[in-house]
Amino acid sequence: MKEPDISIGIVNAQKIHFSLNGQFSAKGETVCGNQVVSFSEGGILWNNTLYKELTFTPQEGKSFFSLYDVTIGINFHWERQETQSFMGTLKLVVDEGKITAINILPAEDYLISVISSEMNATSSIEFLKAHAVISRSWLFAQIKKRKALEKKDSGFFSITKTDTEYIRWYDREDHTIFDVCADDHCQRYQGITKASNESVVKAVEQTRGQLLMQGDGICDARFSKCCGGISEEFEYCWEDKKYPYLAAIRDINHESGETMPDLTNEQEAEKWIRNSPAAFCNTHNKRIISQILNNYDQETTDFYRWKMEYSQEEISELIRDNTKADYGDIIDLIPIERGKSGRICKLKIVGTKKTLIIGKELEIRRTLSKTHLFSSAFVVDKGEAQNGIPSSFILTGAGWGHGVGLCQIGAAVMGEKGYTYDHILLHYYKGAEIKSLY
């Protein structure tokens, strides 16, 4: 198999300002310098001419383009805009009344940027190699999934709604005009905005074409920042599907003899979350954390265990704003179902005006925060009540992210401890194999 090209959606806007740094070709002309395109009459207006789509192809090896006002960390606590630069081809297409800028480049070049964007890229080479394999595996699995959905043209719904429940999960099924997006919804990709680190280039080169496989199938190699001590299973976050290689694992040396608590049990979950059991990802080593997390990620300092406190006014307003429904005063937040990591996948919100069970984990996190709650693995304490209405709610939680697959902080610690990349991968993805595709 030949190394494929990847298409990445970068920005979607009515007007896009960009610069072509070096010689590019478009519509039979050689162009460079500052450019502006705008959506007009169902097309793309560029240099006073309307087009259905535009492609800017680099004519020199060192040519690159820069996009202005790219939003990163969409809906996260560190959301911001920045100018970003990219190698490869720039394609502009019309999508839902706006223009989408798409970057097309070889898969391995994309991976170098992803790993540089996901972390500071000064981690151990074995951790970086592990990340290269899972990023490549996840990418190829998503492309395969997208093509399968296109062929089926089946009605794929990620919402279940009844009078008593609203269960929704968020995956990447909404990407139809490109393979993946550039933000955390898929994998954080910033082109050459962040200089590629020699260690990252080495990690990608040394694992070139390597994928995590189960039989003939490519593993959907999910990962998150911090599992909180036990990884989660796919079905509690997305579709009701079981993947053997995404089974819950305890994030600790398996020779330690530590048993796996049943965190689907409420009492066990409460005991686990209120304590701080040993785990690879239970670290306060700032050197390791700074290796993994970019500056804007380091604005978050609590990963393994955290607390959030809301007054009655804050939580009722938050839930009302995020759900567009008036629950009145919030009386209780009751976990109905938890996954294997203790993450709540069904939460009952009890209000004076409305009661509803919501899920899955990301819907819960979005409902209970202005951006995203760190995770849905939490227990609830209520402040003193007046007339049955609690004055406040305290959430004590574990982990950061969905917790499925590789735990980035745990894997980085493993790399520092001398584990090789294959040991790291097979710790998090049980029964998987590493195979070379090209």
Coordinates of C-alpha atoms in Angstrom, one line a residue:
M1 CA 0.0 0.0 0.0
K2 CA 1.2 3.5 -0.9
E3 CA 1.2 6.3 1.8
P4 CA -2.1 8.1 1.4
D5 CA -2.9 11.8 1.3
I6 CA -5.1 13.1 4.2
S7 CA -7.6 16.0 4.0
I8 CA -8.0 18.1 7.1
G9 CA -10.7 20.7 7.7
I10 CA -9.1 23.7 9.2
V11 CA -11.6 26.6 9.3
N12 CA -15.2 27.3 8.2
A13 CA -16.2 31.0 7.8
Q14 CA -18.0 33.5 5.6
K15 CA -14.7 35.2 4.8
I16 CA -11.2 33.7 4.9
H17 CA -8.0 35.7 4.9
F18 CA -4.8 33.8 4.0
S19 CA -1.3 34.2 2.6
L20 CA 0.5 32.1 0.1
N21 CA 4.2 32.0 1.1
G22 CA 6.0 30.9 -2.0
Q23 CA 4.7 30.0 -5.5
F24 CA 1.3 28.3 -5.7
S25 CA -0.8 27.5 -8.8
A26 CA -4.6 28.1 -9.0
K27 CA -6.9 28.2 -12.0
G28 CA -3.9 28.0 -14.4
E29 CA -2.1 31.0 -12.8
T30 CA 0.9 31.3 -10.5
V31 CA -0.1 33.2 -7.3
C32 CA 1.5 34.2 -4.0
G33 CA 1.0 36.7 -1.2
N34 CA -2.0 37.8 0.7
Q35 CA -5.5 36.6 -0.5
V36 CA -9.1 37.0 0.7
V37 CA -12.0 34.9 -0.3
S38 CA -15.7 35.4 0.7
F39 CA -18.9 33.5 0.4
S40 CA -21.2 35.1 -2.2
E41 CA -24.2 33.9 -4.1
G42 CA -23.6 30.2 -3.3
G43 CA -19.9 30.3 -4.4
I44 CA -16.4 31.5 -3.5
L45 CA -15.6 35.1 -4.5
W46 CA -11.9 35.5 -5.3
N47 CA -10.4 38.4 -7.2
N48 CA -13.9 39.5 -8.3
T49 CA -14.6 36.1 -9.9
L50 CA -17.0 33.5 -8.5
Y51 CA -15.9 29.8 -8.2
K52 CA -17.5 26.6 -7.0
E53 CA -14.2 25.6 -5.4
L54 CA -10.6 26.6 -5.4
T55 CA -7.4 24.6 -5.1
F56 CA -4.0 26.2 -4.4
T57 CA -1.2 23.7 -5.2
P58 CA 2.4 24.5 -4.0
Q59 CA 4.9 24.7 -6.9
E60 CA 8.0 24.7 -4.7
G61 CA 9.1 22.3 -1.9
K62 CA 9.3 25.1 0.7
S63 CA 6.1 26.8 -0.2
F64 CA 3.5 27.0 2.6
F65 CA 0.3 28.9 3.3
S66 CA -1.0 30.7 6.4
L67 CA -4.6 31.0 7.6
Y68 CA -5.5 33.9 9.8
D69 CA -8.0 33.8 12.8
V70 CA -8.1 30.0 13.2
T71 CA -10.0 29.1 16.3
I72 CA -8.3 26.4 18.4
G73 CA -9.7 24.6 21.5
I74 CA -13.3 25.1 20.3
N75 CA -15.7 25.1 23.3
F76 CA -12.8 24.2 25.7
H77 CA -11.6 26.4 28.5
W78 CA -8.6 27.6 26.6
E79 CA -10.4 28.5 23.3
R80 CA -8.5 31.2 21.3
Q81 CA -7.7 32.4 17.8
E82 CA -4.3 32.3 16.1
T83 CA -2.6 32.4 12.8
Q84 CA -1.6 29.0 11.6
S85 CA 0.7 27.8 8.8
F86 CA 0.6 24.6 6.7
M87 CA 2.5 22.7 4.1
G88 CA 0.7 21.0 1.3
T89 CA -2.3 21.9 -0.8
L90 CA -5.1 24.4 0.2
K91 CA -8.5 23.5 -1.1
L92 CA -11.5 25.9 -0.6
V93 CA -15.0 24.5 -0.9
V94 CA -18.5 25.7 -0.1
D95 CA -20.3 24.0 2.8
E96 CA -23.6 25.1 4.4
G97 CA -23.4 28.7 3.4
K98 CA -19.7 29.2 4.3
I99 CA -16.3 28.5 2.9
T100 CA -14.3 25.6 4.4
A101 CA -10.5 25.6 4.1
I102 CA -9.1 22.1 3.7
N103 CA -5.4 21.1 3.9
I104 CA -4.3 18.1 1.8
L105 CA -0.9 16.5 2.6
P106 CA 0.8 13.0 3.0
A107 CA -0.3 11.0 6.1
E108 CA 3.2 10.9 7.7
D109 CA 3.6 14.7 7.5
Y110 CA 0.2 15.1 9.1
L111 CA 1.2 12.8 12.0
I112 CA 4.4 14.8 12.7
S113 CA 2.2 17.9 13.1
V114 CA -0.4 16.1 15.2
I115 CA 2.1 14.8 17.7
S116 CA 3.8 18.2 17.9
S117 CA 0.3 19.9 18.4
E118 CA -0.9 17.4 21.0
M119 CA 2.0 17.8 23.3
N120 CA 5.3 19.6 23.7
A121 CA 7.1 16.8 21.9
T122 CA 10.0 16.6 24.4
S123 CA 8.7 13.3 25.9
S124 CA 10.6 10.0 25.8
I125 CA 11.1 8.6 22.3
E126 CA 9.1 5.5 23.3
F127 CA 6.0 7.5 24.3
L128 CA 6.3 9.5 21.1
K129 CA 6.5 6.3 19.0
A130 CA 3.4 4.9 20.8
H131 CA 1.6 8.1 20.1
A132 CA 2.6 7.9 16.4
V133 CA 1.1 4.4 16.1
I134 CA -2.2 5.3 17.8
S135 CA -2.6 8.6 15.9
R136 CA -2.0 6.8 12.6
S137 CA -4.3 3.9 13.6
W138 CA -7.1 6.3 14.7
L139 CA -6.8 8.3 11.5
F140 CA -7.0 5.3 9.2
A141 CA -9.9 3.8 11.2
Q142 CA -11.9 7.1 10.9
I143 CA -11.2 7.3 7.1
K144 CA -12.4 3.7 6.7
K145 CA -15.5 4.4 8.9
R146 CA -16.3 7.5 6.8
K147 CA -16.2 5.6 3.6
A148 CA -18.3 2.8 5.0
L149 CA -21.0 5.3 6.1
E150 CA -20.9 7.0 2.7
K151 CA -21.6 3.6 1.0
K152 CA -24.3 2.6 3.4
D153 CA -26.0 6.0 3.3
S154 CA -27.8 4.7 6.4
G155 CA -29.7 6.9 8.8
F156 CA -27.0 7.2 11.6
F157 CA -28.4 8.9 14.7
S158 CA -26.4 9.6 17.8
I159 CA -29.5 10.8 19.8
T160 CA -32.1 8.9 21.8
K161 CA -34.9 11.1 23.0
T162 CA -37.9 10.1 25.1
D163 CA -40.0 12.0 27.7
T164 CA -37.7 10.9 30.5
E165 CA -34.3 10.6 28.7
Y166 CA -32.0 12.5 26.4
I167 CA -29.0 10.4 25.5
R168 CA -26.5 11.8 22.9
W169 CA -23.0 11.0 22.0
Y170 CA -20.6 13.0 19.9
D171 CA -18.3 11.4 17.4
R172 CA -16.9 12.4 14.0
E173 CA -19.8 11.3 11.9
D174 CA -20.4 14.9 10.8
H175 CA -17.3 15.2 8.7
T176 CA -18.3 14.5 5.2
I177 CA -16.2 16.8 3.0
F178 CA -12.8 16.0 4.6
D179 CA -11.2 13.1 6.5
V180 CA -10.6 14.8 9.9
C181 CA -10.9 18.2 11.5
A182 CA -8.0 20.1 13.0
D183 CA -9.2 20.5 16.5
D184 CA -9.6 18.2 19.6
H185 CA -12.9 16.9 18.2
C186 CA -10.5 14.7 16.0
Q187 CA -6.8 15.2 16.6
R188 CA -5.3 18.6 17.3
Y189 CA -3.5 19.6 14.1
Q190 CA -1.7 23.0 13.7
G191 CA 0.4 22.3 10.5
I192 CA 3.8 23.8 10.8
T193 CA 2.7 26.5 13.3
K194 CA 4.6 24.7 16.0
A195 CA 8.1 23.7 14.8
S196 CA 8.3 19.9 14.4
N197 CA 10.7 18.4 17.0
E198 CA 13.5 16.1 15.9
S199 CA 12.3 13.5 18.3
V200 CA 8.8 13.6 16.8
V201 CA 10.2 13.2 13.3
K202 CA 12.3 10.3 14.5
A203 CA 9.3 8.6 16.2
V204 CA 7.1 8.9 13.1
E205 CA 9.9 7.7 10.8
Q206 CA 10.7 4.7 13.1
T207 CA 7.1 3.6 13.1
R208 CA 6.3 4.5 9.5
G209 CA 3.1 2.7 8.3
Q210 CA 2.7 0.9 11.6
L211 CA -0.9 0.4 12.8
L212 CA -2.6 -1.2 15.8
M213 CA -4.7 -4.1 14.3
Q214 CA -7.0 -6.7 15.6
G215 CA -7.1 -9.5 13.0
D216 CA -7.5 -7.7 9.7
G217 CA -9.2 -4.7 11.2
I218 CA -7.6 -1.4 12.1
C219 CA -8.1 -0.5 15.8
D220 CA -10.1 2.6 16.5
A221 CA -7.3 3.7 18.8
R222 CA -8.9 6.4 21.0
F223 CA -6.9 8.3 23.6
S224 CA -7.5 11.0 26.2
K225 CA -5.4 13.1 28.6
C226 CA -5.9 11.3 31.9
C227 CA -8.0 8.1 32.6
G228 CA -8.2 8.8 36.3
G229 CA -6.7 5.3 37.2
I230 CA -8.9 3.0 35.2
S231 CA -9.6 3.4 31.4
E232 CA -13.2 3.6 30.1
E233 CA -14.9 1.3 27.5
F234 CA -16.1 2.6 24.1
E235 CA -19.8 1.8 24.6
Y236 CA -20.2 4.2 27.6
C237 CA -19.0 7.2 25.5
W238 CA -20.2 6.5 22.0
E239 CA -22.2 3.8 20.1
D240 CA -23.3 0.7 22.0
K241 CA -20.5 -1.4 20.6
K242 CA -17.9 -3.5 22.4
Y243 CA -14.3 -3.4 21.2
P244 CA -12.1 -6.1 22.9
Y245 CA -9.0 -3.9 22.5
L246 CA -10.7 -1.0 24.3
A247 CA -11.6 -3.0 27.4
A248 CA -11.1 -1.2 30.7
I249 CA -7.7 -1.6 32.3
R250 CA -6.2 -0.5 35.5
D251 CA -3.4 2.0 34.8
I252 CA -0.8 0.3 36.8
N253 CA 1.9 -2.3 36.5
H254 CA 0.0 -5.5 36.1
E255 CA 2.5 -7.3 38.2
S256 CA 1.5 -5.1 41.2
G257 CA -1.3 -7.5 42.1
E258 CA -3.8 -4.7 42.5
T259 CA -7.3 -5.8 41.7
M260 CA -9.8 -3.9 39.5
P261 CA -12.7 -2.4 41.5
D262 CA -16.2 -2.6 40.0
L263 CA -16.8 1.1 39.4
T264 CA -20.2 0.5 37.9
N265 CA -21.2 0.0 41.5
E266 CA -22.0 3.3 43.1
Q267 CA -20.4 2.6 46.5
E268 CA -17.2 1.4 44.8
A269 CA -17.1 4.4 42.5
E270 CA -17.5 6.8 45.4
K271 CA -14.7 5.2 47.3
W272 CA -12.4 5.2 44.2
I273 CA -13.1 8.8 43.3
R274 CA -12.8 10.3 46.8
N275 CA -9.4 8.6 47.1
S276 CA -6.2 8.8 45.1
P277 CA -5.1 5.3 44.3
A278 CA -1.7 4.5 42.7
A279 CA -1.7 4.7 38.9
F280 CA 0.8 5.7 36.2
C281 CA -1.3 8.8 35.5
N282 CA -1.3 9.8 39.2
T283 CA 1.6 12.1 38.9
H284 CA 2.5 15.6 40.1
N285 CA 5.8 15.5 38.2
K286 CA 5.7 18.9 36.5
R287 CA 8.6 18.0 34.2
I288 CA 6.6 15.1 32.7
I289 CA 3.3 17.1 32.6
S290 CA 5.1 20.0 30.8
Q291 CA 6.5 17.5 28.3
I292 CA 3.0 16.3 27.3
L293 CA 0.9 19.5 27.6
N294 CA 1.1 22.7 25.7
N295 CA 1.0 26.0 27.6
Y296 CA -2.7 26.4 27.1
D297 CA -3.3 22.8 28.4
Q298 CA -1.2 23.6 31.4
E299 CA -3.7 26.2 32.4
T300 CA -5.4 23.2 33.9
T301 CA -3.4 21.9 36.9
D302 CA -5.7 19.2 38.3
F303 CA -5.8 16.0 36.3
Y304 CA -6.1 12.9 38.4
R305 CA -8.5 14.3 41.0
W306 CA -10.4 17.6 40.9
K307 CA -13.2 19.6 42.5
M308 CA -15.8 22.0 41.1
E309 CA -18.2 23.9 43.3
Y310 CA -21.4 25.7 42.1
S311 CA -23.9 27.8 44.0
Q312 CA -27.6 27.0 43.4
E313 CA -27.9 30.0 41.2
E314 CA -24.8 29.0 39.2
I315 CA -25.8 25.4 38.5
S316 CA -29.4 26.2 37.7
E317 CA -28.4 28.9 35.3
L318 CA -25.7 26.7 33.8
I319 CA -28.1 23.8 33.1
R320 CA -30.7 26.2 31.8
D321 CA -28.3 27.9 29.4
N322 CA -26.6 24.6 28.2
T323 CA -29.8 22.6 27.7
K324 CA -32.1 25.5 26.6
A325 CA -34.6 24.1 29.2
D326 CA -35.8 25.5 32.5
Y327 CA -35.3 22.9 35.3
G328 CA -36.1 25.5 37.9
D329 CA -34.0 25.1 41.1
I330 CA -31.8 22.0 41.0
I331 CA -32.7 19.6 43.8
D332 CA -30.4 16.7 42.9
L333 CA -27.9 15.2 40.5
I334 CA -28.2 11.4 40.6
P335 CA -25.9 9.0 38.8
I336 CA -28.1 6.4 37.1
E337 CA -25.4 4.4 35.3
R338 CA -21.6 4.4 35.3
G339 CA -19.0 2.9 33.0
K340 CA -16.0 0.7 34.1
S341 CA -13.9 3.8 34.9
G342 CA -16.6 5.3 37.1
R343 CA -17.6 7.8 34.4
I344 CA -21.3 8.6 34.5
C345 CA -23.0 7.7 31.3
K346 CA -26.5 8.5 32.5
L347 CA -27.2 11.3 35.0
K348 CA -30.6 12.2 36.4
I349 CA -31.1 16.0 36.8
V350 CA -33.9 16.7 39.3
G351 CA -35.3 20.2 39.3
T352 CA -38.4 21.9 40.7
K353 CA -39.8 22.3 37.2
K354 CA -38.3 19.5 35.2
T355 CA -36.6 16.1 35.7
L356 CA -34.6 14.4 32.9
I357 CA -32.0 11.7 32.5
I358 CA -29.1 12.8 30.3
G359 CA -26.1 11.1 28.7
K360 CA -23.6 10.1 27.5
E361 CA -20.4 11.3 29.1
L362 CA -19.7 14.3 26.9
E363 CA -23.3 15.5 27.0
I364 CA -23.0 15.4 30.8
R365 CA -19.7 17.3 30.8
R366 CA -21.2 20.0 28.5
T367 CA -24.3 20.4 30.6
L368 CA -22.4 20.9 33.8
S369 CA -19.8 23.4 32.6
K370 CA -19.4 26.6 30.6
T371 CA -17.0 24.7 28.4
H372 CA -16.3 21.0 29.3
L373 CA -16.2 19.4 32.7
F374 CA -12.9 17.5 33.0
S375 CA -14.7 14.2 33.0
S376 CA -18.0 12.6 34.0
A377 CA -16.4 10.5 36.7
F378 CA -17.6 12.4 39.7
V379 CA -19.5 12.2 42.9
V380 CA -21.9 14.8 44.2
D381 CA -22.1 16.6 47.6
K382 CA -24.9 19.1 48.3
G383 CA -24.8 22.2 50.5
E384 CA -27.2 22.9 53.3
A385 CA -30.8 22.8 52.0
Q386 CA -33.5 25.4 52.5
N387 CA -37.1 24.2 51.8
G388 CA -35.6 21.2 50.2
I389 CA -33.4 23.2 47.8
P390 CA -29.6 22.7 48.2
S391 CA -27.6 25.9 48.5
S392 CA -24.7 24.5 46.5
F393 CA -23.3 21.4 44.7
I394 CA -19.7 20.2 44.9
L395 CA -18.5 17.7 42.3
T396 CA -15.4 15.7 43.2
G397 CA -14.0 14.0 40.1
A398 CA -11.4 11.8 38.5
G399 CA -9.5 12.2 35.2
W400 CA -9.6 14.4 32.2
G401 CA -11.4 13.4 29.0
H402 CA -13.4 10.3 28.0
G403 CA -10.8 7.9 29.3
V404 CA -11.0 5.4 26.5
G405 CA -7.9 3.8 25.1
L406 CA -4.4 5.2 25.8
C407 CA -4.1 7.6 28.8
Q408 CA -1.6 10.2 27.6
I409 CA -0.3 11.2 31.1
G410 CA 0.0 7.5 32.1
A411 CA 1.7 6.6 28.8
A412 CA 4.2 9.4 29.3
V413 CA 5.0 8.2 32.8
M414 CA 5.5 4.7 31.4
G415 CA 7.9 6.1 28.8
E416 CA 9.9 7.8 31.5
K417 CA 10.1 4.6 33.5
G418 CA 11.7 2.8 30.5
Y419 CA 8.8 0.9 29.0
T420 CA 9.1 0.4 25.2
Y421 CA 6.4 1.7 22.8
D422 CA 5.0 -1.8 22.1
H423 CA 4.7 -2.4 25.9
I424 CA 2.9 0.9 26.3
L425 CA 0.5 0.2 23.5
L426 CA -0.3 -3.4 24.6
H427 CA -0.9 -2.1 28.1
Y428 CA -3.8 0.1 26.9
Y429 CA -5.0 -1.9 24.0
K430 CA -5.5 -5.5 25.1
G431 CA -5.1 -8.2 22.5
A432 CA -4.1 -5.8 19.7
E433 CA -1.1 -6.3 17.4
I434 CA 1.3 -3.9 15.7
K435 CA 1.5 -4.4 12.0
S436 CA 3.1 -2.4 9.1
L437 CA 0.6 -1.3 6.4
Y438 CA 3.2 0.4 4.1

